[in-house]
Coordinates of C-alpha atoms and ligand atoms in Angstrom, one line a residue:
M876 CA -62.5 -56.9 -18.9
K877 CA -65.1 -57.2 -16.5
L878 CA -65.4 -54.5 -13.8
D879 CA -68.6 -55.2 -12.0
N880 CA -71.9 -56.6 -12.0
Q881 CA -73.3 -53.4 -12.2
L882 CA -71.6 -52.7 -15.5
D883 CA -72.0 -56.3 -17.2
D884 CA -74.9 -54.9 -19.7
E885 CA -72.9 -51.7 -20.1
K886 CA -70.2 -50.8 -22.2
I887 CA -67.7 -48.6 -21.0
V888 CA -67.5 -46.4 -24.0
D889 CA -66.0 -43.2 -22.5
L890 CA -63.4 -41.8 -20.2
A891 CA -61.9 -38.6 -20.1
G892 CA -58.4 -38.5 -21.0
R893 CA -56.6 -38.9 -17.3
R894 CA -53.8 -36.4 -18.3
S895 CA -55.9 -33.7 -19.9
G896 CA -55.2 -30.4 -18.0
E897 CA -52.3 -29.7 -15.7
A898 CA -51.3 -30.5 -12.0
A899 CA -53.0 -27.8 -10.0
D900 CA -51.2 -25.2 -8.5
G901 CA -50.1 -24.2 -5.3
A902 CA -52.1 -25.1 -2.1
F903 CA -50.7 -28.3 -1.3
G904 CA -51.1 -27.8 2.6
A905 CA -54.8 -28.1 1.9
S906 CA -56.2 -31.8 1.8
I907 CA -58.1 -31.8 -1.1
Q908 CA -58.0 -29.4 -3.8
R909 CA -59.7 -29.9 -7.5
T910 CA -59.2 -28.5 -10.6
Q911 CA -61.6 -28.8 -13.8
S912 CA -60.4 -29.7 -17.0
R913 CA -60.6 -30.0 -20.4
Q914 CA -63.5 -32.6 -21.6
V915 CA -62.5 -35.0 -24.6
A916 CA -64.9 -36.1 -26.3
A917 CA -66.4 -40.1 -26.0
N918 CA -64.5 -42.3 -28.2
E919 CA -62.9 -45.1 -28.7
Q920 CA -59.4 -43.7 -27.8
A921 CA -61.0 -43.1 -24.4
L922 CA -61.4 -46.6 -24.4
G923 CA -58.4 -47.9 -25.1
L924 CA -56.9 -45.8 -22.6
V925 CA -59.4 -46.6 -19.5
A926 CA -58.0 -50.0 -20.5
R927 CA -54.4 -49.1 -20.1
I928 CA -55.1 -47.5 -16.4
I929 CA -56.9 -50.8 -15.6
M930 CA -53.8 -52.8 -17.0
D931 CA -51.3 -50.6 -15.6
E932 CA -51.0 -52.2 -12.3
S933 CA -48.2 -49.1 -11.6
L934 CA -51.1 -46.6 -10.5
P935 CA -53.6 -47.3 -7.5
F936 CA -57.2 -47.3 -9.3
Y937 CA -60.7 -47.7 -8.1
V938 CA -63.7 -47.5 -10.0
C939 CA -67.1 -46.6 -8.1
S940 CA -70.5 -46.3 -8.6
L941 CA -72.2 -42.8 -9.1
D942 CA -73.3 -43.1 -5.1
G943 CA -70.1 -44.2 -4.1
T944 CA -70.0 -47.8 -3.7
V945 CA -66.7 -49.2 -4.8
I946 CA -66.6 -51.6 -7.9
H947 CA -62.9 -52.3 -9.0
V948 CA -59.7 -51.6 -7.2
N949 CA -56.8 -52.8 -8.4
D950 CA -54.0 -54.2 -6.1
H951 CA -52.2 -51.4 -5.8
Y952 CA -54.4 -49.5 -4.5
K953 CA -55.3 -52.0 -2.2
S954 CA -51.8 -51.7 -0.5
I955 CA -52.7 -48.1 0.1
D956 CA -56.2 -48.2 0.8
K957 CA -55.7 -47.9 4.7
A958 CA -54.0 -44.2 3.9
L959 CA -56.4 -43.6 1.4
G960 CA -59.4 -44.9 3.3
E961 CA -60.2 -41.3 4.4
M962 CA -61.2 -40.2 1.2
T963 CA -62.3 -43.7 -0.7
L964 CA -62.5 -46.9 1.3
A965 CA -62.6 -47.2 5.3
P966 CA -59.2 -48.6 5.8
G967 CA -59.3 -52.7 5.8
E968 CA -62.3 -52.4 3.2
A969 CA -60.7 -53.1 0.0
Q970 CA -61.1 -56.6 -0.5
L971 CA -65.1 -55.8 0.5
A972 CA -65.4 -53.9 -2.5
G973 CA -68.8 -53.6 -4.3
R974 CA -70.7 -53.7 -0.8
F975 CA -69.8 -50.2 0.6
A976 CA -70.6 -46.8 -0.5
V977 CA -67.6 -44.3 0.4
P978 CA -69.2 -41.4 1.6
S979 CA -65.5 -39.7 1.2
L980 CA -65.5 -40.1 -2.3
K981 CA -69.0 -38.4 -2.7
P982 CA -67.7 -35.0 -3.2
V983 CA -65.2 -36.4 -5.9
I984 CA -68.1 -37.8 -7.8
D985 CA -70.2 -34.7 -7.9
D986 CA -67.5 -32.8 -8.9
V987 CA -67.0 -35.3 -11.7
L988 CA -70.3 -34.8 -12.5
A989 CA -70.8 -31.1 -11.9
S990 CA -68.1 -31.0 -14.5
D991 CA -68.9 -33.7 -16.9
T992 CA -64.5 -34.1 -17.2
T993 CA -61.8 -35.1 -15.1
V994 CA -61.4 -33.8 -11.8
R995 CA -58.0 -33.5 -10.3
A996 CA -57.3 -33.5 -6.6
E997 CA -54.3 -33.3 -4.8
E998 CA -54.2 -35.1 -1.8
I999 CA -51.9 -35.2 0.8
V1000 CA -52.2 -38.6 2.9
R1001 CA -50.1 -39.8 5.7
I1002 CA -48.6 -43.4 5.1
G1003 CA -45.6 -44.3 7.6
G1004 CA -45.7 -41.4 9.6
H1005 CA -44.5 -39.7 6.5
E1006 CA -46.7 -36.9 4.9
R1007 CA -46.9 -38.1 0.9
I1008 CA -48.5 -36.1 -2.2
F1009 CA -51.2 -37.9 -4.4
L1010 CA -52.5 -36.5 -7.6
G1011 CA -55.9 -37.9 -7.9
R1012 CA -57.2 -37.6 -11.0
H1013 CA -61.3 -38.9 -10.9
T1014 CA -62.8 -39.2 -14.6
P1015 CA -66.8 -40.0 -15.7
V1016 CA -67.0 -43.1 -17.0
R1017 CA -70.3 -43.7 -19.8
N1018 CA -72.3 -46.0 -21.2
E1019 CA -73.1 -46.4 -25.0
R1020 CA -75.9 -43.8 -24.6
G1021 CA -73.0 -41.3 -23.3
D1022 CA -75.0 -41.2 -19.4
V1023 CA -72.3 -41.0 -16.9
V1024 CA -72.5 -44.5 -15.0
A1025 CA -69.4 -44.6 -12.7
V1026 CA -66.0 -42.9 -11.9
A1027 CA -63.1 -44.4 -11.9
G1028 CA -60.0 -42.7 -10.4
T1029 CA -56.3 -42.9 -10.1
Y1030 CA -53.8 -41.6 -7.3
E1031 CA -50.2 -40.7 -8.4
D1032 CA -47.5 -40.3 -6.1
V1033 CA -46.2 -36.8 -6.8
T1034 CA -44.6 -36.2 -3.2
A1035 CA -40.9 -36.0 -5.1
Q1036 CA -42.4 -33.5 -8.2
V1037 CA -43.9 -31.1 -6.0
R1038 CA -41.2 -31.5 -3.0
G1039 CA -38.6 -30.7 -5.9
I1040 CA -40.7 -27.9 -7.1
E1041 CA -41.2 -26.1 -3.4
E1042 CA -37.4 -26.9 -3.1
A1043 CA -36.3 -25.0 -6.4
N1044 CA -39.1 -22.2 -5.6
R1045 CA -37.0 -21.6 -1.8
T1046 CA -33.8 -21.7 -3.9
Q1047 CA -34.5 -19.5 -6.4
S1048 CA -35.7 -16.8 -4.2
R1049 CA -32.8 -17.2 -1.7
F1050 CA -30.8 -16.5 -5.2
Q1051 CA -32.9 -13.9 -5.7
D1052 CA -32.0 -12.5 -2.1
F1053 CA -28.5 -12.8 -2.6
A1054 CA -28.7 -11.1 -6.2
R1055 CA -30.5 -8.2 -4.5
A1056 CA -28.2 -7.8 -1.5
S1057 CA -24.9 -8.1 -3.8
S1058 CA -23.1 -4.9 -5.0
D1059 CA -22.0 -7.5 -7.8
W1060 CA -24.5 -8.1 -10.9
F1061 CA -25.6 -12.0 -12.6
F1062 CA -25.6 -12.8 -16.1
E1063 CA -26.3 -16.0 -18.3
C1064 CA -25.5 -16.5 -22.0
D1065 CA -26.3 -18.8 -24.4
A1066 CA -24.0 -21.4 -26.4
D1067 CA -23.7 -18.0 -28.6
M1068 CA -22.2 -15.9 -25.8
R1069 CA -25.3 -14.1 -26.2
I1070 CA -26.8 -12.3 -22.9
R1071 CA -29.9 -14.4 -21.9
S1072 CA -30.5 -12.7 -18.4
L1073 CA -28.7 -9.6 -16.5
S1074 CA -29.4 -9.1 -12.9
D1075 CA -31.3 -5.7 -12.1
R1076 CA -27.9 -4.6 -10.6
F1077 CA -25.7 -4.2 -13.7
T1078 CA -28.4 -1.9 -15.2
A1079 CA -28.4 0.2 -12.0
I1080 CA -24.8 0.6 -12.2
V1081 CA -24.1 1.7 -16.0
G1082 CA -27.9 3.1 -15.9
Q1083 CA -29.0 1.6 -19.1
P1084 CA -31.9 -0.1 -19.4
A1085 CA -31.3 -4.0 -19.8
S1086 CA -32.8 -4.6 -22.7
L1087 CA -30.2 -2.6 -24.3
F1088 CA -27.8 -5.6 -23.9
I1089 CA -30.0 -8.7 -23.8
G1090 CA -29.4 -10.9 -27.1
S1091 CA -26.4 -8.7 -27.3
K1092 CA -22.7 -10.4 -27.1
F1093 CA -20.5 -8.6 -24.4
E1094 CA -18.1 -7.5 -27.5
Q1095 CA -21.0 -5.5 -28.6
F1096 CA -21.4 -3.0 -25.7
G1097 CA -18.1 -3.0 -24.0
R1098 CA -14.2 -4.4 -24.3
F1099 CA -12.2 -7.4 -22.9
E1100 CA -8.8 -6.1 -21.5
E1101 CA -5.8 -7.5 -19.4
N1102 CA -7.1 -7.2 -15.8
L1103 CA -4.3 -5.9 -13.0
D1104 CA -1.9 -8.9 -13.7
G1105 CA -2.2 -8.8 -17.1
R1106 CA -4.3 -11.9 -17.4
M1107 CA -7.1 -12.1 -20.1
D1108 CA -8.4 -15.7 -18.8
G1109 CA -11.8 -14.7 -20.1
I1110 CA -11.1 -15.4 -24.2
Q1111 CA -9.1 -18.3 -23.7
G1112 CA -11.7 -20.0 -21.2
I1113 CA -14.7 -18.8 -23.2
K1114 CA -13.2 -20.7 -26.8
M1115 CA -12.2 -23.7 -24.3
R1116 CA -15.3 -23.6 -22.7
K1117 CA -13.7 -23.8 -19.4
P1118 CA -14.8 -22.2 -16.3
F1119 CA -12.6 -18.6 -16.1
R1120 CA -12.2 -15.5 -13.4
E1121 CA -11.6 -12.0 -13.0
Q1122 CA -11.4 -11.1 -17.1
L1123 CA -11.6 -7.4 -17.1
F1124 CA -14.3 -5.8 -19.3
V1125 CA -14.6 -2.2 -19.7
V1126 CA -18.1 -0.5 -20.4
S1127 CA -18.5 3.1 -21.2
D1128 CA -21.5 4.7 -19.1
P1129 CA -23.8 7.3 -20.8
S1130 CA -21.8 9.9 -19.5
G1131 CA -18.2 8.4 -21.3
E1132 CA -16.9 7.1 -18.1
E1133 CA -15.2 4.1 -18.1
L1134 CA -16.8 1.3 -15.8
K1135 CA -14.5 -1.7 -14.5
F1136 CA -15.9 -5.1 -14.2
H1137 CA -14.2 -8.7 -13.2
L1138 CA -16.3 -11.3 -14.9
S1139 CA -16.1 -14.9 -13.4
A1140 CA -18.2 -17.4 -14.9
V1141 CA -18.5 -21.1 -15.3
P1142 CA -20.2 -22.9 -18.6
V1143 CA -23.4 -24.7 -18.5
F1144 CA -23.9 -28.2 -20.1
D1145 CA -26.8 -30.0 -20.9
R1146 CA -27.1 -32.9 -18.4
Q1147 CA -28.6 -35.2 -21.0
T1148 CA -26.7 -34.5 -24.1
G1149 CA -23.3 -32.8 -22.9
D1150 CA -24.2 -30.2 -25.2
F1151 CA -22.7 -26.6 -24.3
R1152 CA -25.3 -24.2 -23.4
G1153 CA -23.5 -21.1 -22.3
Y1154 CA -22.0 -19.3 -19.4
R1155 CA -23.8 -18.2 -15.9
G1156 CA -21.4 -15.6 -13.6
V1157 CA -20.6 -12.8 -12.2
G1158 CA -19.6 -9.0 -12.7
M1159 CA -17.8 -7.6 -9.7
D1160 CA -17.7 -3.3 -10.4
V1161 CA -13.8 -2.9 -9.9
S1162 CA -13.5 0.4 -11.5
G1163 CA -12.4 2.3 -7.4
R1164 CA -9.8 -0.4 -7.3
Y1165 CA -8.4 0.5 -11.3
K1166 CA -8.5 4.1 -10.5
Q1167 CA -6.7 3.6 -7.1
A1168 CA -4.3 0.9 -9.3
S1169 CA -3.7 3.8 -12.0
E1170 CA -3.5 6.5 -9.9
A1171 CA -0.7 4.4 -7.9
D1172 CA 1.0 3.5 -11.2
Q1173 CA 0.9 7.4 -12.0
I1174 CA 2.6 8.1 -8.9
R1175 CA 5.3 4.8 -9.5
K1176 CA 6.1 6.8 -13.0
N1177 CA 6.5 10.5 -11.5
L1178 CA 8.6 8.7 -9.0
E1179 CA 10.5 6.7 -11.4
T1180 CA 11.3 10.0 -13.5
L1181 CA 12.4 11.9 -10.6
L1182 CA 14.4 9.2 -9.3
R1183 CA 15.9 8.8 -12.9
E1184 CA 16.4 13.0 -12.5
L1185 CA 18.0 12.2 -8.9
T1186 CA 20.8 9.8 -10.4
R1187 CA 21.3 11.9 -13.3
K1188 CA 22.1 14.9 -11.2
N1189 CA 24.0 12.7 -8.6
L1190 CA 26.3 11.4 -11.2
A1191 CA 26.8 14.9 -12.4
L1192 CA 27.8 16.1 -8.8
D1193 CA 29.9 13.0 -8.4
E1194 CA 31.7 14.1 -11.3
A1195 CA 31.5 18.0 -10.0
T1196 CA 33.3 16.7 -7.2
V1197 CA 35.6 14.3 -8.5
Q1198 CA 36.8 17.7 -10.6
A1199 CA 36.6 20.2 -7.7
T1200 CA 38.4 17.2 -5.4
S1201 CA 41.0 17.1 -8.5
A1202 CA 41.6 20.7 -9.1
L1203 CA 41.7 21.2 -5.6
R1204 CA 44.7 18.9 -5.1
A1205 CA 45.7 20.9 -8.2
K1206 CA 45.5 24.1 -6.1
N1207 CA 47.2 23.0 -3.0
E1208 CA 49.9 21.3 -4.4
F1209 CA 50.4 24.1 -6.3
L1210 CA 50.1 26.4 -3.2
A1211 CA 52.6 23.7 -1.4
A1212 CA 55.2 24.0 -4.1
M1213 CA 54.6 28.0 -4.6
S1214 CA 55.2 28.3 -0.7
H1215 CA 57.9 26.6 -0.9
E1216 CA 59.8 28.1 -3.8
L1217 CA 58.8 31.2 -2.3
R1218 CA 60.1 30.8 1.1
T1219 CA 63.7 30.2 0.4
P1220 CA 64.1 33.3 -0.9
L1221 CA 62.2 35.4 1.7
N1222 CA 64.3 33.6 4.1
A1223 CA 67.5 34.9 2.4
I1224 CA 65.5 38.2 2.2
I1225 CA 65.0 38.6 5.6
G1226 CA 68.2 37.7 6.9
F1227 CA 70.2 39.7 4.8
A1228 CA 67.9 42.6 6.2
E1229 CA 68.5 41.8 9.7
A1230 CA 72.2 41.9 8.7
F1231 CA 71.9 45.4 7.1
E1232 CA 69.4 46.4 10.3
Q1233 CA 72.3 45.1 12.8
E1234 CA 75.3 46.4 10.3
T1235 CA 76.8 43.4 10.4
F1236 CA 79.2 44.5 7.3
G1237 CA 79.9 48.0 8.3
E1238 CA 77.7 51.0 9.6
L1239 CA 74.8 52.2 7.7
E1240 CA 73.5 55.6 6.6
K1241 CA 70.2 55.8 9.1
A1242 CA 68.2 56.1 6.1
Y1243 CA 69.5 52.6 5.0
L1244 CA 68.9 51.2 8.5
N1245 CA 65.2 52.4 8.4
Y1246 CA 65.2 50.9 4.6
A1247 CA 66.4 47.3 6.1
T1248 CA 63.7 47.6 9.1
D1249 CA 61.4 47.8 6.4
I1250 CA 62.4 45.2 4.3
R1251 CA 62.8 42.9 7.2
K1252 CA 58.9 44.0 8.4
S1253 CA 57.5 43.4 5.0
G1254 CA 59.3 39.8 4.1
Q1255 CA 58.1 38.6 7.8
H1256 CA 54.7 39.3 7.2
L1257 CA 55.1 38.1 3.7
L1258 CA 57.0 34.8 5.1
G1259 CA 53.8 34.9 7.7
L1260 CA 51.0 34.9 5.0
I1261 CA 53.2 32.2 3.2
N1262 CA 52.9 30.0 5.8
D1263 CA 49.4 30.4 7.0
I1264 CA 48.4 29.9 2.6
L1265 CA 50.6 26.6 3.1
D1266 CA 48.8 25.5 6.2
V1267 CA 45.4 26.3 4.9
A1268 CA 46.4 23.6 1.5
V1269 CA 48.1 21.0 4.0
I1270 CA 44.8 20.7 5.8
E1271 CA 42.0 21.1 2.9
S1272 CA 44.0 18.1 1.0
G1273 CA 43.8 16.5 4.2
G1274 CA 47.5 16.0 4.0
L1275 CA 48.4 17.5 7.4
S1276 CA 50.6 15.0 9.8
L1277 CA 50.7 15.4 13.5
S1278 CA 53.4 14.2 16.0
I1279 CA 51.2 13.8 18.9
D1280 CA 53.0 13.3 22.7
E1281 CA 52.3 14.1 26.0
L1282 CA 53.0 17.7 26.6
S1283 CA 53.1 19.4 29.7
L1284 CA 50.4 22.0 29.1
E1285 CA 52.2 24.6 31.2
Q1286 CA 55.5 24.2 29.1
V1287 CA 53.9 24.8 25.6
F1288 CA 51.6 27.3 26.7
L1289 CA 54.8 29.8 28.3
K1290 CA 56.7 28.9 25.6
A1291 CA 54.0 30.8 23.5
V1292 CA 53.8 33.1 26.2
Q1293 CA 57.5 34.0 25.9
M1294 CA 57.7 34.7 21.9
N1295 CA 54.6 37.0 22.4
K1296 CA 56.1 38.8 25.2
D1297 CA 57.9 41.4 23.9
A1298 CA 55.4 43.0 21.6
A1299 CA 52.8 42.7 24.8
I1300 CA 55.6 44.6 26.4
K1301 CA 55.9 47.4 23.7
K1302 CA 52.1 47.7 24.2
S1303 CA 52.5 48.1 27.6
L1304 CA 50.0 45.5 28.4
D1305 CA 49.4 44.2 31.4
I1306 CA 50.4 40.5 31.2
V1307 CA 50.6 39.3 35.1
A1308 CA 47.4 37.2 34.4
L1309 CA 49.5 35.0 31.6
A1310 CA 52.0 33.5 34.3
V1311 CA 49.5 30.3 34.6
E1312 CA 50.7 27.4 36.4
S1313 CA 49.6 23.5 35.7
D1314 CA 50.3 19.8 35.8
A1315 CA 48.3 18.7 32.8
F1316 CA 49.5 17.1 30.2
I1317 CA 48.1 17.1 27.1
K1318 CA 48.4 14.7 24.1
A1319 CA 48.7 16.7 21.5
D1320 CA 51.3 18.4 18.4
D1321 CA 54.2 20.2 20.5
R1322 CA 54.8 22.6 17.0
R1323 CA 51.2 22.8 16.1
T1324 CA 49.8 23.4 20.2
T1325 CA 52.5 26.1 20.6
Q1326 CA 51.2 28.1 16.7
I1327 CA 47.8 27.7 17.9
F1328 CA 48.7 29.7 21.6
V1329 CA 50.9 31.8 19.6
N1330 CA 48.0 32.8 17.5
L1331 CA 45.2 33.3 20.3
L1332 CA 48.0 35.7 21.9
S1333 CA 49.6 37.7 19.4
N1334 CA 45.7 38.1 18.6
A1335 CA 45.0 39.6 21.9
I1336 CA 47.9 41.9 22.3
K1337 CA 46.8 43.5 18.4
F1338 CA 43.4 43.7 19.2
T1339 CA 43.8 45.0 23.0
P1340 CA 44.5 49.2 23.1
E1341 CA 47.8 49.9 25.0
G1342 CA 47.2 49.4 29.0
G1343 CA 44.9 46.8 28.2
K1344 CA 45.0 43.5 30.0
I1345 CA 45.5 40.0 28.9
G1346 CA 45.7 36.5 30.7
A1347 CA 45.0 32.9 30.3
D1348 CA 43.1 30.5 32.5
I1349 CA 43.2 26.6 32.6
A1350 CA 40.5 24.3 34.0
V1351 CA 41.1 20.6 33.7
N1352 CA 38.1 18.6 33.2
T1353 CA 38.5 14.7 34.0
S1354 CA 35.0 13.8 33.2
A1355 CA 35.3 14.7 29.8
N1356 CA 38.8 14.1 29.8
N1357 CA 40.0 17.2 28.5
V1358 CA 41.7 20.2 29.2
A1359 CA 40.2 23.8 28.5
I1360 CA 43.0 27.6 28.3
A1361 CA 41.4 30.6 27.8
V1362 CA 42.9 33.1 26.7
W1363 CA 41.3 36.4 27.4
D1364 CA 42.0 40.4 26.6
T1365 CA 40.2 43.5 27.9
G1366 CA 40.5 44.4 24.0
I1367 CA 38.0 45.6 21.2
G1368 CA 36.0 42.5 21.3
I1369 CA 33.9 41.5 18.7
S1370 CA 30.3 42.0 17.7
E1371 CA 27.4 39.1 18.0
E1372 CA 27.3 39.0 14.0
H1373 CA 31.0 38.4 13.8
I1374 CA 31.7 36.1 16.9
E1375 CA 30.0 33.2 13.9
H1376 CA 32.4 34.4 11.3
V1377 CA 35.9 35.0 12.5
F1378 CA 36.6 31.1 12.3
E1379 CA 36.4 31.5 8.5
K1380 CA 38.7 31.5 6.0
F1381 CA 40.1 35.5 5.2
H1382 CA 37.4 36.6 7.8
Q1383 CA 38.4 40.0 9.2
V1384 CA 36.9 42.4 11.1
T1385 CA 37.1 46.0 9.6
E1386 CA 34.4 48.0 10.5
H1387 CA 36.4 48.9 14.0
I1388 CA 38.4 51.3 13.5
Y1389 CA 41.5 49.9 15.5
S1390 CA 41.4 46.9 13.8
R1391 CA 41.3 48.3 10.7
K1392 CA 45.1 49.5 11.7
Q1393 CA 45.9 46.1 12.5
E1394 CA 47.9 43.7 9.7
G1395 CA 47.1 40.3 9.4
T1396 CA 45.6 37.6 7.1
G1397 CA 42.2 36.7 8.4
L1398 CA 43.4 32.7 8.4
G1399 CA 45.0 32.7 11.9
L1400 CA 41.7 31.6 13.7
H1401 CA 40.7 29.1 10.7
I1402 CA 43.9 27.6 11.0
S1403 CA 43.7 27.5 14.9
R1404 CA 40.6 25.7 15.3
E1405 CA 41.4 23.1 12.3
L1406 CA 45.0 22.4 14.4
A1407 CA 42.4 21.7 17.4
R1408 CA 39.8 20.1 15.7
K1409 CA 42.4 17.5 14.2
M1410 CA 43.9 17.2 17.6
G1411 CA 40.4 16.0 19.7
G1412 CA 39.6 19.5 20.6
D1413 CA 38.4 22.9 19.5
I1414 CA 38.6 26.4 20.0
T1415 CA 35.3 28.4 21.1
L1416 CA 34.6 32.3 21.9
V1417 CA 32.9 34.5 23.9
S1418 CA 33.3 38.1 23.3
V1419 CA 31.6 41.0 24.0
E1420 CA 32.2 44.6 21.8
G1421 CA 34.1 47.2 23.5
E1422 CA 35.0 44.9 26.7
G1423 CA 37.1 42.1 25.3
S1424 CA 37.4 38.3 23.6
R1425 CA 37.8 34.9 25.6
F1426 CA 39.0 32.3 23.3
T1427 CA 38.9 28.9 24.5
V1428 CA 41.0 26.0 23.2
T1429 CA 40.1 22.5 24.4
L1430 CA 42.4 19.4 23.9
P1431 CA 42.4 16.0 24.9
L1432 CA 44.0 15.3 28.5
A1433 CA 47.2 12.3 28.6
T1434 CA 45.5 9.9 31.2
G1435 CA 46.5 10.0 34.8
T1436 CA 48.3 13.0 34.8
V1437 CA 46.4 14.6 37.4
S1438 CA 45.0 15.0 40.4
D1439 CA 41.2 16.1 41.1
D1440 CA 42.6 18.9 43.3
D1441 CA 43.8 20.4 40.5
N1442 CA 41.0 20.7 38.5
F1443 CA 41.2 24.2 38.7
I1444 CA 44.1 26.7 38.6
Ligands
LIG1277 P1 44.3 38.3 11.6 O1 44.2 37.9 12.6 O2 45.3 37.7 10.7 O3 43.6 38.9 11.1 P2 42.9 35.6 12.3 O4 42.2 34.8 11.8 O5 43.7 35.2 13.7 O6 43.4 36.5 11.5 O7 41.7 36.7 12.9 C1 40.5 36.8 12.2 C2 40.0 38.3 12.8 O8 39.3 38.1 14.2 C3 40.6 39.6 13.5 O9 41.0 39.9 11.8 C4 40.2 40.1 14.1 O10 38.9 41.2 13.3 C5 39.1 39.5 14.9 N1 40.2 38.7 16.0 C6 41.0 37.9 16.7 N2 41.1 37.7 17.9 C7 40.7 38.9 18.0 C8 40.7 39.3 19.5 N3 41.4 38.8 20.5 N4 40.1 40.8 19.7 C9 39.3 41.2 19.0 N5 39.0 40.6 17.3 C10 40.1 39.5 17.2

């Protein structure tokens, strides 16, 4: 191998190992950077190396004398010499090797001589408008005596590696920013599922140093549990070396509080061999979410308990209602039967008492006549009571049957007045105002409507002291399609506290000395209002104690029976 005339009589015996030392770090922007390398002793091995470099046409290669004159360049070097010319040859002068000293190589040669070993320099060169990075390795060439007689160098294009490292660094720093900003934490574990790295976020959450966890398996500092969906995908995923998501992992912090995390991870395999290398994943703090879920669960359980209790009570209530309904029905049936059974003999008693009073079967002693009157009155009172009880029983059992007709209101009302006239006259009451006139027709049951008016009139008579006044007003309300008949008196009136209750069953106002003397069952108003309501009407009361009362019955109007002029009578 012949390098040049200058070297003909000198054997190249030493070339520092071109791979000694490692690539210069950083400062990629600098046009030339040199680093010192370890010197390898001159020996046969070095000779072999230089031979190989010279033969290796893949790397641009040059040899120059110590004054910078180019002794040899290979073809590959020639192809890039234009670009490298700045540092080595002037552009286009490769073929003139041996004749030119290259001033820009001078600093490299100086470095080689100063360090007496291989010098590395990274050189950024523009080729075809693109920036390329070359790693230059410049090595002393020695003669037999060990003196440096020349410098040989190679240029290796390391653009891809350098750019790759730069990109990797950028990616890493981006990833670190994400990791810092994220509230989640990251982990890496090996094929044995031992933690190999853990982001700071985890140690911040659990409040323990990372060293406690590195090298441990997950199960050694926490436990896997089912997540809210009831899934345990992680365990299965790890077994099968598959990715998994939202595996619940529970860790107790130093205060004993349980911290819950969702782990999601992907398996890592060796690119070349395909061997399983472990997992990379992320942990998300879901303690709050699980706390809320368990609170919601507790609330749901409480509600379910309440619902069960309510259902049980409802069932008990249904049962009680069934029992009460059947008891009520039994009671009403009994009352109806008893009332019927009682009325038959009572009618006989009243009938015979009347016969005695009228001395139908011959003259009677005065005392017997008085007894006969007592018997009749008592019988009639008893009959009234039985009738009322029967009415209540029928209404409550829902068995009331009504026969609704179109009735002349005036006729029905005056019929009731007629039935009470004697009693009113007997008490010297002014009943002039009872002589109402109306051409209104109502839709009602004749007998039951009469019963209502009789009851109101008899009460008015009963509770109005002698010399008082009773009367009635009729008002037709066509827009509401009803008629209101008010029965009023100037009697004892009803106190406010009793007004609410006089319509209740058996309610009687007994504080008043006058009312205490009056007979009654306390059922009349209750029955009357129920009857009015069953016919689509109602009864209301306005009363002032000591001044009088006004009971107003409303009943549905039979359509087309009155003209507008008849509204008030
Ligand atoms: P009864 O008249 O048989 O006692 P009611 O149900 O008809 O039963 O009346 C209930 C109570 O209402 C009466 O006992 C009485 O205290 C009071 N009451 C009813 N009508 C009048 C009235 N016009 N004036 C004063 N109090 C009355």
